[in-house]
Coordinates of N, CA, C and O and ligand atoms in Angstrom, one line a residue:
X1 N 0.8 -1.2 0.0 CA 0.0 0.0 0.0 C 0.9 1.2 0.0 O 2.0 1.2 0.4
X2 N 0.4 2.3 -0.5 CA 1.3 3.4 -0.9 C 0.6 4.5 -0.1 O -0.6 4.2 -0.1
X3 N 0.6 5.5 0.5 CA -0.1 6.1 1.1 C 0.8 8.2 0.9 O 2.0 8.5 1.0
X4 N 0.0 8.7 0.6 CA 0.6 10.6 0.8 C -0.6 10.8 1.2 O -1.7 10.4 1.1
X5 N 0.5 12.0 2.1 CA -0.8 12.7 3.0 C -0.5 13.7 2.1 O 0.3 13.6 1.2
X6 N -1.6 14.9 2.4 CA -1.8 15.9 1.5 C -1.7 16.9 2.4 O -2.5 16.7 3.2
X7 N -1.2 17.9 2.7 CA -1.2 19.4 3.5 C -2.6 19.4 3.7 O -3.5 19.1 2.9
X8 N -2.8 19.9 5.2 CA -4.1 20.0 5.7 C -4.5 21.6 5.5 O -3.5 22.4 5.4
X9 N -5.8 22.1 5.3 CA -6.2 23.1 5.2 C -7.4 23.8 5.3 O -8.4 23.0 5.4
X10 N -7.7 25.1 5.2 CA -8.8 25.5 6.2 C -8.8 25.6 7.6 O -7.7 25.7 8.1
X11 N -9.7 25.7 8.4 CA -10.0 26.3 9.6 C -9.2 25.1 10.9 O -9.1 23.9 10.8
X12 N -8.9 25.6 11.6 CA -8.8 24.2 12.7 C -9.4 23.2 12.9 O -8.8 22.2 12.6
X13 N -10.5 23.0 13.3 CA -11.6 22.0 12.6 C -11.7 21.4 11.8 O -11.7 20.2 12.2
X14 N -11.8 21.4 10.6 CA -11.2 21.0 9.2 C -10.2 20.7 9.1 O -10.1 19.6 8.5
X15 N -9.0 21.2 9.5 CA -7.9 20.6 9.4 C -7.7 19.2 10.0 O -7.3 18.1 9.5
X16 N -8.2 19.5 11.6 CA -8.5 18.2 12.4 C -9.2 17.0 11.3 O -8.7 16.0 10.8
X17 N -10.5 17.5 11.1 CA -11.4 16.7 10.1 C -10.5 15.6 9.0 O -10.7 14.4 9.0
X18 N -9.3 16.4 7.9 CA -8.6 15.8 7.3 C -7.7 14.9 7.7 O -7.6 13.9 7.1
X19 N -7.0 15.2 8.8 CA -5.8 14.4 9.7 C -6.6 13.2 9.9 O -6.0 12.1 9.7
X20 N -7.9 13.1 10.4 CA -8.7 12.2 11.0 C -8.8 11.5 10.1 O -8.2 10.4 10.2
X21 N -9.4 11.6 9.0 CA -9.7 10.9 7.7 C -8.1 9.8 6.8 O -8.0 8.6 6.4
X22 N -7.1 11.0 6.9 CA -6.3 10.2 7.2 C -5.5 9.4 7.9 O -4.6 8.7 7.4
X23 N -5.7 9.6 9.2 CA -5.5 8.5 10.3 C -6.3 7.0 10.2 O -6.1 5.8 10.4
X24 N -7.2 7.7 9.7 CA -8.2 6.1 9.4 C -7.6 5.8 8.1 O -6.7 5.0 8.2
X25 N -7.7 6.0 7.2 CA -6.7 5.2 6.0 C -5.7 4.8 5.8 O -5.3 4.1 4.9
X26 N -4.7 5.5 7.0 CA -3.4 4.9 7.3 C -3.9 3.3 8.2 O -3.7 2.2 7.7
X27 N -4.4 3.7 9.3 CA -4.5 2.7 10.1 C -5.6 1.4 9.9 O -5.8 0.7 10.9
X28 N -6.5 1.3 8.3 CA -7.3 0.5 7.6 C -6.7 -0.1 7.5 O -5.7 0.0 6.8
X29 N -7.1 -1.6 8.6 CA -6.9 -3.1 7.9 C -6.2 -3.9 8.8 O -6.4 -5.1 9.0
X30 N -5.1 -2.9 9.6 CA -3.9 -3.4 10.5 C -4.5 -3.4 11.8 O -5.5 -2.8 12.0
X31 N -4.0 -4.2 12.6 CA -4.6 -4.2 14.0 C -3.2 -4.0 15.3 O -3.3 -3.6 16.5
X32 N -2.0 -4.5 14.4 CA -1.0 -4.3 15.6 C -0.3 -3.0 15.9 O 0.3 -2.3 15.1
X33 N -0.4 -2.7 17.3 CA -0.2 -2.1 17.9 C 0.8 -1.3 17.9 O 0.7 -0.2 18.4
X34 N 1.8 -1.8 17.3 CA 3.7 -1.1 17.4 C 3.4 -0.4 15.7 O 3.6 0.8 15.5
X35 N 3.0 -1.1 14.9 CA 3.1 -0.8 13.4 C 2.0 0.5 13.8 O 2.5 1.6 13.8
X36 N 0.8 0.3 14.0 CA -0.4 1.5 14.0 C 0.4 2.8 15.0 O 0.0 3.9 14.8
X37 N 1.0 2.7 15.6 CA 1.5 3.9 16.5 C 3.0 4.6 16.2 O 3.5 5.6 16.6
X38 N 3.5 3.7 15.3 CA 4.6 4.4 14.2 C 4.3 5.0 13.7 O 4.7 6.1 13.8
X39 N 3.4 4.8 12.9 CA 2.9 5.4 11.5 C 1.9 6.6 12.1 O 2.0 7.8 11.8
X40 N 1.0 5.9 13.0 CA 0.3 7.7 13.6 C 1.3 8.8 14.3 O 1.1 10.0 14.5
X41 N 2.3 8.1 14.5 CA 3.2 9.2 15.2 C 3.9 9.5 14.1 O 4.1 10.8 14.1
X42 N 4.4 9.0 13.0 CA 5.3 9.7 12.1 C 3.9 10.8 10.7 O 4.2 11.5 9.7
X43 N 2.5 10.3 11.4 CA 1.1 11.2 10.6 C 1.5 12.3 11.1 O 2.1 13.1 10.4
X44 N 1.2 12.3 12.3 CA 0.6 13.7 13.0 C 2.4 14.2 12.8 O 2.7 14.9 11.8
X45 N 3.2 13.9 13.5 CA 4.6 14.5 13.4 C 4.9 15.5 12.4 O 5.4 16.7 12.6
X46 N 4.5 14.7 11.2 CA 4.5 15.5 10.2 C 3.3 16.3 9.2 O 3.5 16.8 8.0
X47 N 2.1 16.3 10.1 CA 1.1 16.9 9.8 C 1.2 18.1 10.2 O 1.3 19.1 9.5
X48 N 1.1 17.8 11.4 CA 1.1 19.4 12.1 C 2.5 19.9 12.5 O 3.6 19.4 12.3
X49 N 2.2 21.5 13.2 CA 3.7 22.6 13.2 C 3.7 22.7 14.5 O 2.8 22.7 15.2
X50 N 4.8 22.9 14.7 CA 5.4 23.2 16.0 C 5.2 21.8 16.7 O 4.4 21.8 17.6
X51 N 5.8 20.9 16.5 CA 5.9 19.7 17.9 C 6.9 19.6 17.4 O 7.4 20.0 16.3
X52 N 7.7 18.9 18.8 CA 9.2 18.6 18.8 C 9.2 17.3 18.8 O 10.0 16.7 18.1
X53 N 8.0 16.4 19.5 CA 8.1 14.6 19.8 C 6.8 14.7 19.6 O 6.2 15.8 19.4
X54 N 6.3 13.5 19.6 CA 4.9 13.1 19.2 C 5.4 11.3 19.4 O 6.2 10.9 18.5
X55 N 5.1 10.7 20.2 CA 4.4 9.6 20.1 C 3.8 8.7 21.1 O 2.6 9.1 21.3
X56 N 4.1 7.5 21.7 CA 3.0 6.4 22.4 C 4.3 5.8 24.0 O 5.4 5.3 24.0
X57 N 3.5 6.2 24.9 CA 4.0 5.1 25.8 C 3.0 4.3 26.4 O 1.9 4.8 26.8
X58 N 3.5 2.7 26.5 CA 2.5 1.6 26.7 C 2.7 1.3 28.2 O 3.8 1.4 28.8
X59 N 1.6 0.8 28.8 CA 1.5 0.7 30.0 C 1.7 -0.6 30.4 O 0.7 -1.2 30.2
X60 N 3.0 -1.3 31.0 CA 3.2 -2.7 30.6 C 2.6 -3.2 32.1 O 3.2 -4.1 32.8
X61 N 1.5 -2.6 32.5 CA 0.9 -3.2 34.3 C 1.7 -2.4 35.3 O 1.0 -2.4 36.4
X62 N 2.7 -1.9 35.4 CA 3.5 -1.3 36.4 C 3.6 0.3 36.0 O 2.9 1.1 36.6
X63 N 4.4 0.5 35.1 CA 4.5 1.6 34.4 C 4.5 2.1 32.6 O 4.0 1.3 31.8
X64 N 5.1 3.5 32.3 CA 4.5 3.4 31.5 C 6.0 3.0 30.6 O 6.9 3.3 31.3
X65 N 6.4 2.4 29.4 CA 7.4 2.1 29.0 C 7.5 2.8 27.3 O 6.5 2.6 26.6
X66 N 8.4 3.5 26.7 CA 8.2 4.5 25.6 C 8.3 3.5 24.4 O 8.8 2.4 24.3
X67 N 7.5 4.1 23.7 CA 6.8 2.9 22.4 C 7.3 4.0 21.0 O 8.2 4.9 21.1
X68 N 6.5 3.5 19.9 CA 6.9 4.1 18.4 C 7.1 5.8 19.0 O 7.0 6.0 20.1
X69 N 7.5 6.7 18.2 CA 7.7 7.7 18.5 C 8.3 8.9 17.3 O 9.4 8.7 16.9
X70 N 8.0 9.4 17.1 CA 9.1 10.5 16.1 C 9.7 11.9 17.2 O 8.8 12.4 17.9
X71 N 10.7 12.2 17.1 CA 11.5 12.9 17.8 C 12.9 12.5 18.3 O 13.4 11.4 17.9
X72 N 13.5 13.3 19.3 CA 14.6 12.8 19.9 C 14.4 11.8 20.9 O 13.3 11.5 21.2
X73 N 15.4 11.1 21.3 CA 15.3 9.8 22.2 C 14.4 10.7 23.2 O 14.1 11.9 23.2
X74 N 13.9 9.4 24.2 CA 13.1 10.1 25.4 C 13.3 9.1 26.4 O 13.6 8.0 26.1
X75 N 13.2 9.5 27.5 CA 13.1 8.5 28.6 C 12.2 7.2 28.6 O 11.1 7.2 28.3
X76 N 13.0 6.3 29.0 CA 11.6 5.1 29.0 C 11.2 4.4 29.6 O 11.1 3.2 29.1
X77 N 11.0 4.7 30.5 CA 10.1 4.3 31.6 C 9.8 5.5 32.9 O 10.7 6.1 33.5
X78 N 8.4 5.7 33.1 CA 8.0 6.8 33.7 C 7.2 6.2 34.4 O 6.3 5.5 33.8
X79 N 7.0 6.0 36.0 CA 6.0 5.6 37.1 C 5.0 6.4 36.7 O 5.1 7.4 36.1
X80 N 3.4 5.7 37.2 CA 2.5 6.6 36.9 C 2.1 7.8 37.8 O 1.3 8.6 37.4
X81 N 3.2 7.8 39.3 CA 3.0 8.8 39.8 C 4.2 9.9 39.4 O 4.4 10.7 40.3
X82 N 5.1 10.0 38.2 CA 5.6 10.9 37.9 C 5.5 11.5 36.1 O 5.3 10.8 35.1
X83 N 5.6 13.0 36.0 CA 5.4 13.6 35.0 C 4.3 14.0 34.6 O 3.3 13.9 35.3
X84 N 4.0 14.6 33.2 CA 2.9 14.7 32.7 C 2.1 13.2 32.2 O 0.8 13.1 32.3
X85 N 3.0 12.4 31.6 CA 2.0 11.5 31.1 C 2.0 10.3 32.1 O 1.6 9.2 31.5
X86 N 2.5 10.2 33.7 CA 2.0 9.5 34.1 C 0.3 10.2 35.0 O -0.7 9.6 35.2
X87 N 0.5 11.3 35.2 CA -0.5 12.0 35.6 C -1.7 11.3 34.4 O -2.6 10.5 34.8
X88 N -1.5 11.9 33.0 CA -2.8 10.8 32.2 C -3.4 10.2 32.3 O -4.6 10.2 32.2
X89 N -2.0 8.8 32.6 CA -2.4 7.7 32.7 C -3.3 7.5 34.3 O -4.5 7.0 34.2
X90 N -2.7 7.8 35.5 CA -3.4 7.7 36.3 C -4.8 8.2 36.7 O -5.8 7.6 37.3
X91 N -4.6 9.3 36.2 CA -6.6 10.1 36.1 C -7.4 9.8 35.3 O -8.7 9.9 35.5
X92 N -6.5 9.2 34.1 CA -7.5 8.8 32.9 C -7.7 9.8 32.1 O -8.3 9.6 31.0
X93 N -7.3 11.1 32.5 CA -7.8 12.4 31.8 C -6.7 13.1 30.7 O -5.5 12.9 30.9
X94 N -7.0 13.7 29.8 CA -6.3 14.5 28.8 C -5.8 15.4 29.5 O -6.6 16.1 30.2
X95 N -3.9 15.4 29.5 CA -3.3 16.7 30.3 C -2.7 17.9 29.5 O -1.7 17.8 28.8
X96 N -3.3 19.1 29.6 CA -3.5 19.5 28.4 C -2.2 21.0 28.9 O -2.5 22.2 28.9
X97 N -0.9 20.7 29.1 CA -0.3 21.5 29.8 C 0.5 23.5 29.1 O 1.4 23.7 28.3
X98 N -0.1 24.3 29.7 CA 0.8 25.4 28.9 C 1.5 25.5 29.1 O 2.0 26.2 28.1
X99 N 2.8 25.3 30.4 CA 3.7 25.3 30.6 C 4.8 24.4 31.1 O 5.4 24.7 32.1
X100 N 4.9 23.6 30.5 CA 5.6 22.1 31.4 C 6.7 22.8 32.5 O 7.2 22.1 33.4
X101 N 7.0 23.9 32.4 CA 8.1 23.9 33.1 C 7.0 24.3 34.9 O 7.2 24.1 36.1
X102 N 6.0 24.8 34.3 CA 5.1 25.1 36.1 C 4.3 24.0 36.4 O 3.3 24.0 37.1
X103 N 4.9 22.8 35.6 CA 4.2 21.7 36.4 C 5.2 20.8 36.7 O 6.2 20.5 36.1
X104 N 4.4 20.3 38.5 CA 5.1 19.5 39.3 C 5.1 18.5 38.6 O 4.2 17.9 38.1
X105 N 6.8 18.0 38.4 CA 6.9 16.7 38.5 C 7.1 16.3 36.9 O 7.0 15.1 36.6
X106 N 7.3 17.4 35.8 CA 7.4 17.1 34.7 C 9.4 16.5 34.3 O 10.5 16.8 34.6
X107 N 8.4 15.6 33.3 CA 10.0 15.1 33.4 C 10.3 15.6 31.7 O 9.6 15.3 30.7
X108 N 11.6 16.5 31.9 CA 12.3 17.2 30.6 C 12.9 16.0 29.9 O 13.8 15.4 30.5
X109 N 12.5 15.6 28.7 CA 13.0 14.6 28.0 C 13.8 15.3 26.9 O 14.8 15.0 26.3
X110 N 13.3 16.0 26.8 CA 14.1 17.2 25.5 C 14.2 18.6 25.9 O 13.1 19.0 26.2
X111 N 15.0 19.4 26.1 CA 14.9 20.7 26.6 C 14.1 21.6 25.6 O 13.5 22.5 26.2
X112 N 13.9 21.7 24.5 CA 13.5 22.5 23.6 C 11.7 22.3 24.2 O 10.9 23.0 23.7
X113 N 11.4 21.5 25.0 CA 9.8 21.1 25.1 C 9.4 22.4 26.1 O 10.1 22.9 27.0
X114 N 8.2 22.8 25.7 CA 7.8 24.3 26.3 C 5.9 23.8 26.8 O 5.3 24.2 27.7
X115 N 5.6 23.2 26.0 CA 4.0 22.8 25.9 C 3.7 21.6 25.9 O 4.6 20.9 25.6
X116 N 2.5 20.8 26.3 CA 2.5 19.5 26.2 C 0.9 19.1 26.2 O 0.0 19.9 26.6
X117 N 0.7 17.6 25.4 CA -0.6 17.1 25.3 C -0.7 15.5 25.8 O -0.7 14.7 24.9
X118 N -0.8 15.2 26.7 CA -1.3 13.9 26.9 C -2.2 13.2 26.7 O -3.1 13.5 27.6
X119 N -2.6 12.4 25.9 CA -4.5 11.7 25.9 C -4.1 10.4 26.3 O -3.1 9.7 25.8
X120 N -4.6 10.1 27.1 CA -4.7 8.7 28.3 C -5.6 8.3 27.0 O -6.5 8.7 26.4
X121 N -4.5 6.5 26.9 CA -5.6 5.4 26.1 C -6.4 4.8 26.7 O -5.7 4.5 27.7
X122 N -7.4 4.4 26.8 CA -8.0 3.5 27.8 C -9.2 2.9 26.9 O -9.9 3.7 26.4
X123 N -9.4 1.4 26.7 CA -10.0 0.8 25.9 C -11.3 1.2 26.4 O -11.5 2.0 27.3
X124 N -12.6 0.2 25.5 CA -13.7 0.7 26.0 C -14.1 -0.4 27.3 O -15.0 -0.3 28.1
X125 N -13.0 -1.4 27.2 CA -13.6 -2.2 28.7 C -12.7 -1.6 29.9 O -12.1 -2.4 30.6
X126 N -12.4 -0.2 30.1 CA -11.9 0.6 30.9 C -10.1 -0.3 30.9 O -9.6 -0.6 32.0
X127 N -9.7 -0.5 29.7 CA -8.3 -1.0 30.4 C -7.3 -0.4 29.9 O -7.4 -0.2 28.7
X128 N -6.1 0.2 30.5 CA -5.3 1.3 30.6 C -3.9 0.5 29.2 O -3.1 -0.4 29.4
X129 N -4.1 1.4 28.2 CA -3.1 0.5 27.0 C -2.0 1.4 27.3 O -0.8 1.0 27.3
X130 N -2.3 2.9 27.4 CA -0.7 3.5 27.2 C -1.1 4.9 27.4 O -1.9 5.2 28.2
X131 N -0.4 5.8 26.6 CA -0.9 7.7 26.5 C 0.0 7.6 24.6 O 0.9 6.9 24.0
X132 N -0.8 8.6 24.5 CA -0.3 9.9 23.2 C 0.1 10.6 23.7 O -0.5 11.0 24.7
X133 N 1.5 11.3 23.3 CA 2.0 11.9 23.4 C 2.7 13.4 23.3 O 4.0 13.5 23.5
X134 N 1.9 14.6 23.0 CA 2.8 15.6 22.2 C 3.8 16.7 23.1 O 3.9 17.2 24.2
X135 N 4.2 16.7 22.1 CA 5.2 17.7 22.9 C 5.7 19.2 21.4 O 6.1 19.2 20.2
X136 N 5.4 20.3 22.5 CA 5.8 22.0 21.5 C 7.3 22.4 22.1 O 7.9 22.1 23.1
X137 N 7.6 22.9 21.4 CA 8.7 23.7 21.4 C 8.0 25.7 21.9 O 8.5 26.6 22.5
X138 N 6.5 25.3 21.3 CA 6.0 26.8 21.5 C 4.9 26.6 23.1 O 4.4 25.5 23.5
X139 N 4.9 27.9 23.6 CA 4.5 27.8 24.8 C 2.8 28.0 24.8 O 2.3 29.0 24.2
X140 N 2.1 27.2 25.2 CA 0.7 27.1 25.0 C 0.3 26.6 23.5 O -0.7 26.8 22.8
X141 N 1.3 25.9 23.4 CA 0.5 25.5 21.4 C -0.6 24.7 21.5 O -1.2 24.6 20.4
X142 N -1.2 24.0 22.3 CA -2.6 23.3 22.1 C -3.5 23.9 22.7 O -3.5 24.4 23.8
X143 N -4.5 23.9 21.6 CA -5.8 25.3 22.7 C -7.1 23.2 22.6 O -7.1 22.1 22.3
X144 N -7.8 24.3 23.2 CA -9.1 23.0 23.1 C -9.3 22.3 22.1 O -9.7 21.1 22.1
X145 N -9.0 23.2 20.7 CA -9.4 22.5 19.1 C -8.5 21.4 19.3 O -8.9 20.3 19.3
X146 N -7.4 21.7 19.3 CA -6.1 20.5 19.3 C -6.7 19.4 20.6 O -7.0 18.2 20.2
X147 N -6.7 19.7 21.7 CA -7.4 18.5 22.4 C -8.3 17.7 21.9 O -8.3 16.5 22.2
X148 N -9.2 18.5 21.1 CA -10.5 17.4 20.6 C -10.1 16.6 19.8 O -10.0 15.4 19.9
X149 N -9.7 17.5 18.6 CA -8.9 16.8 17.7 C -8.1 15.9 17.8 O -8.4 14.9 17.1
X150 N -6.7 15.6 18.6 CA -5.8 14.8 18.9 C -6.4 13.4 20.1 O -5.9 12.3 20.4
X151 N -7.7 13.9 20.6 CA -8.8 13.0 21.5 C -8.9 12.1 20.7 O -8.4 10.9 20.8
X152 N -9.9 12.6 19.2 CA -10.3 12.2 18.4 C -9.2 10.9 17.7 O -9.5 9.7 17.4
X153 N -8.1 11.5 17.6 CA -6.7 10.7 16.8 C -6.5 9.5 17.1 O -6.4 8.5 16.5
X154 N -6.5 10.0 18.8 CA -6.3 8.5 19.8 C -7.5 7.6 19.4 O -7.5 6.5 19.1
X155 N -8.6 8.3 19.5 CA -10.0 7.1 19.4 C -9.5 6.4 18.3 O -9.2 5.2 18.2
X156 N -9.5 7.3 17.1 CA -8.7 6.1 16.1 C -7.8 5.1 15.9 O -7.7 4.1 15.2
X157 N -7.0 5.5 16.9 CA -5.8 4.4 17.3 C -6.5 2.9 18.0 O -6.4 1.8 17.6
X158 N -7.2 3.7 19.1 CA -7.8 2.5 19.8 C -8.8 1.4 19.1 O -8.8 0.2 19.2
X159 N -9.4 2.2 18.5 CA -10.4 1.2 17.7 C -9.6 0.3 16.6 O -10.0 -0.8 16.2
X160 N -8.5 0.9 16.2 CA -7.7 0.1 15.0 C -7.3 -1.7 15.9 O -7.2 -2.8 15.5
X161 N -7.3 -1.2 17.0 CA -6.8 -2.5 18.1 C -7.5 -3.5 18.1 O -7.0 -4.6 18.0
X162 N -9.1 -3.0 18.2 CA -10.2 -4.4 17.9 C -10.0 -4.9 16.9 O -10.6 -5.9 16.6
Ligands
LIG201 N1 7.4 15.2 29.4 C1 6.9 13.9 29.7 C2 7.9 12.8 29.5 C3 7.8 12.2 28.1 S1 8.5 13.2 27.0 O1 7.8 14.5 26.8 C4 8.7 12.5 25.5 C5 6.3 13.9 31.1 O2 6.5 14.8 31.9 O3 5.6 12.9 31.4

């Protein structure tokens, strides 16, 4: 299969709309987990502007351990009571940060990281697979649109699993 993304365009919404569209045609057909989280992290990486990292840490029952990814190396292995994306994981909630450096307990994996997005995976029989991961270089780069939207991203991931 041969796959080009196309530059996304129009409004924030719309743009989301397209990413989405192609997240599902990237991830049509495949079900494993390491291959579908490469390829969505090297989508979005290169979809959208301003991220420095973008990708997946899986939750191996203990902690969380760093999975497919585009960016610089990163730490791998994060307790779920430290950082931003063990916070995710543990709340279950999207951590939607403007300033990583005024939050407790964030762990600097790249210094150039200024902003941050976590979406906690959690299947539909409530079981904890991993987090998405973004990381800005710019300070406040995800407003709500980008939350929904990148929410959105992950649901597509997860359903590719069933
Ligand atoms: N900053 C994250 C660690 C992972 S890196 O951003 C890739 C955190 O505080 O959990």
């Amino acid at each position: 299969m041969s796959f080009s993304t196309i530059p996304l365009a129009g409004t924030k919404p719309e743009q989301y709309a397209q990413l989405l569209q192609q997240a599902h045609a990237l991830l049509h057909g495949e079900r494993d987990r390491i291959a579908n989280a490469a390829n969505l992290s090297a989508l979005v990486y290169n979809a959208l502007p301003d991220l420095n990292w973008v990708g997946f840490y899986f939750f191996d029952g203990r902690e969380l351990v760093v999975g497919p990814f585009q960016g610089l190396p990163a730490c791998v292995r994060i307790p779920l009571d430290k950082g931003v994306c063990g916070a995710a994981a543990r709340l279950r909630q999207t951590q939607r940060i403007e300033d990583v450096h005024a939050f407790p307990g964030h762990i600097a994996c790249d210094s150039a990281s200024n902003s941050e997005l976590v979406v906690p995976l959690v299947t539909t029989n409530g079981e904890l697979i991993g987090v998405f991961d973004l990381d800005s270089p710019v300070a406040a780069r995800f407003s709500v649109e980008d939350q929904e939207g990148l929410e959105a991203i992950a649901r597509v991931y997860l359903e590719s699993l069933q």
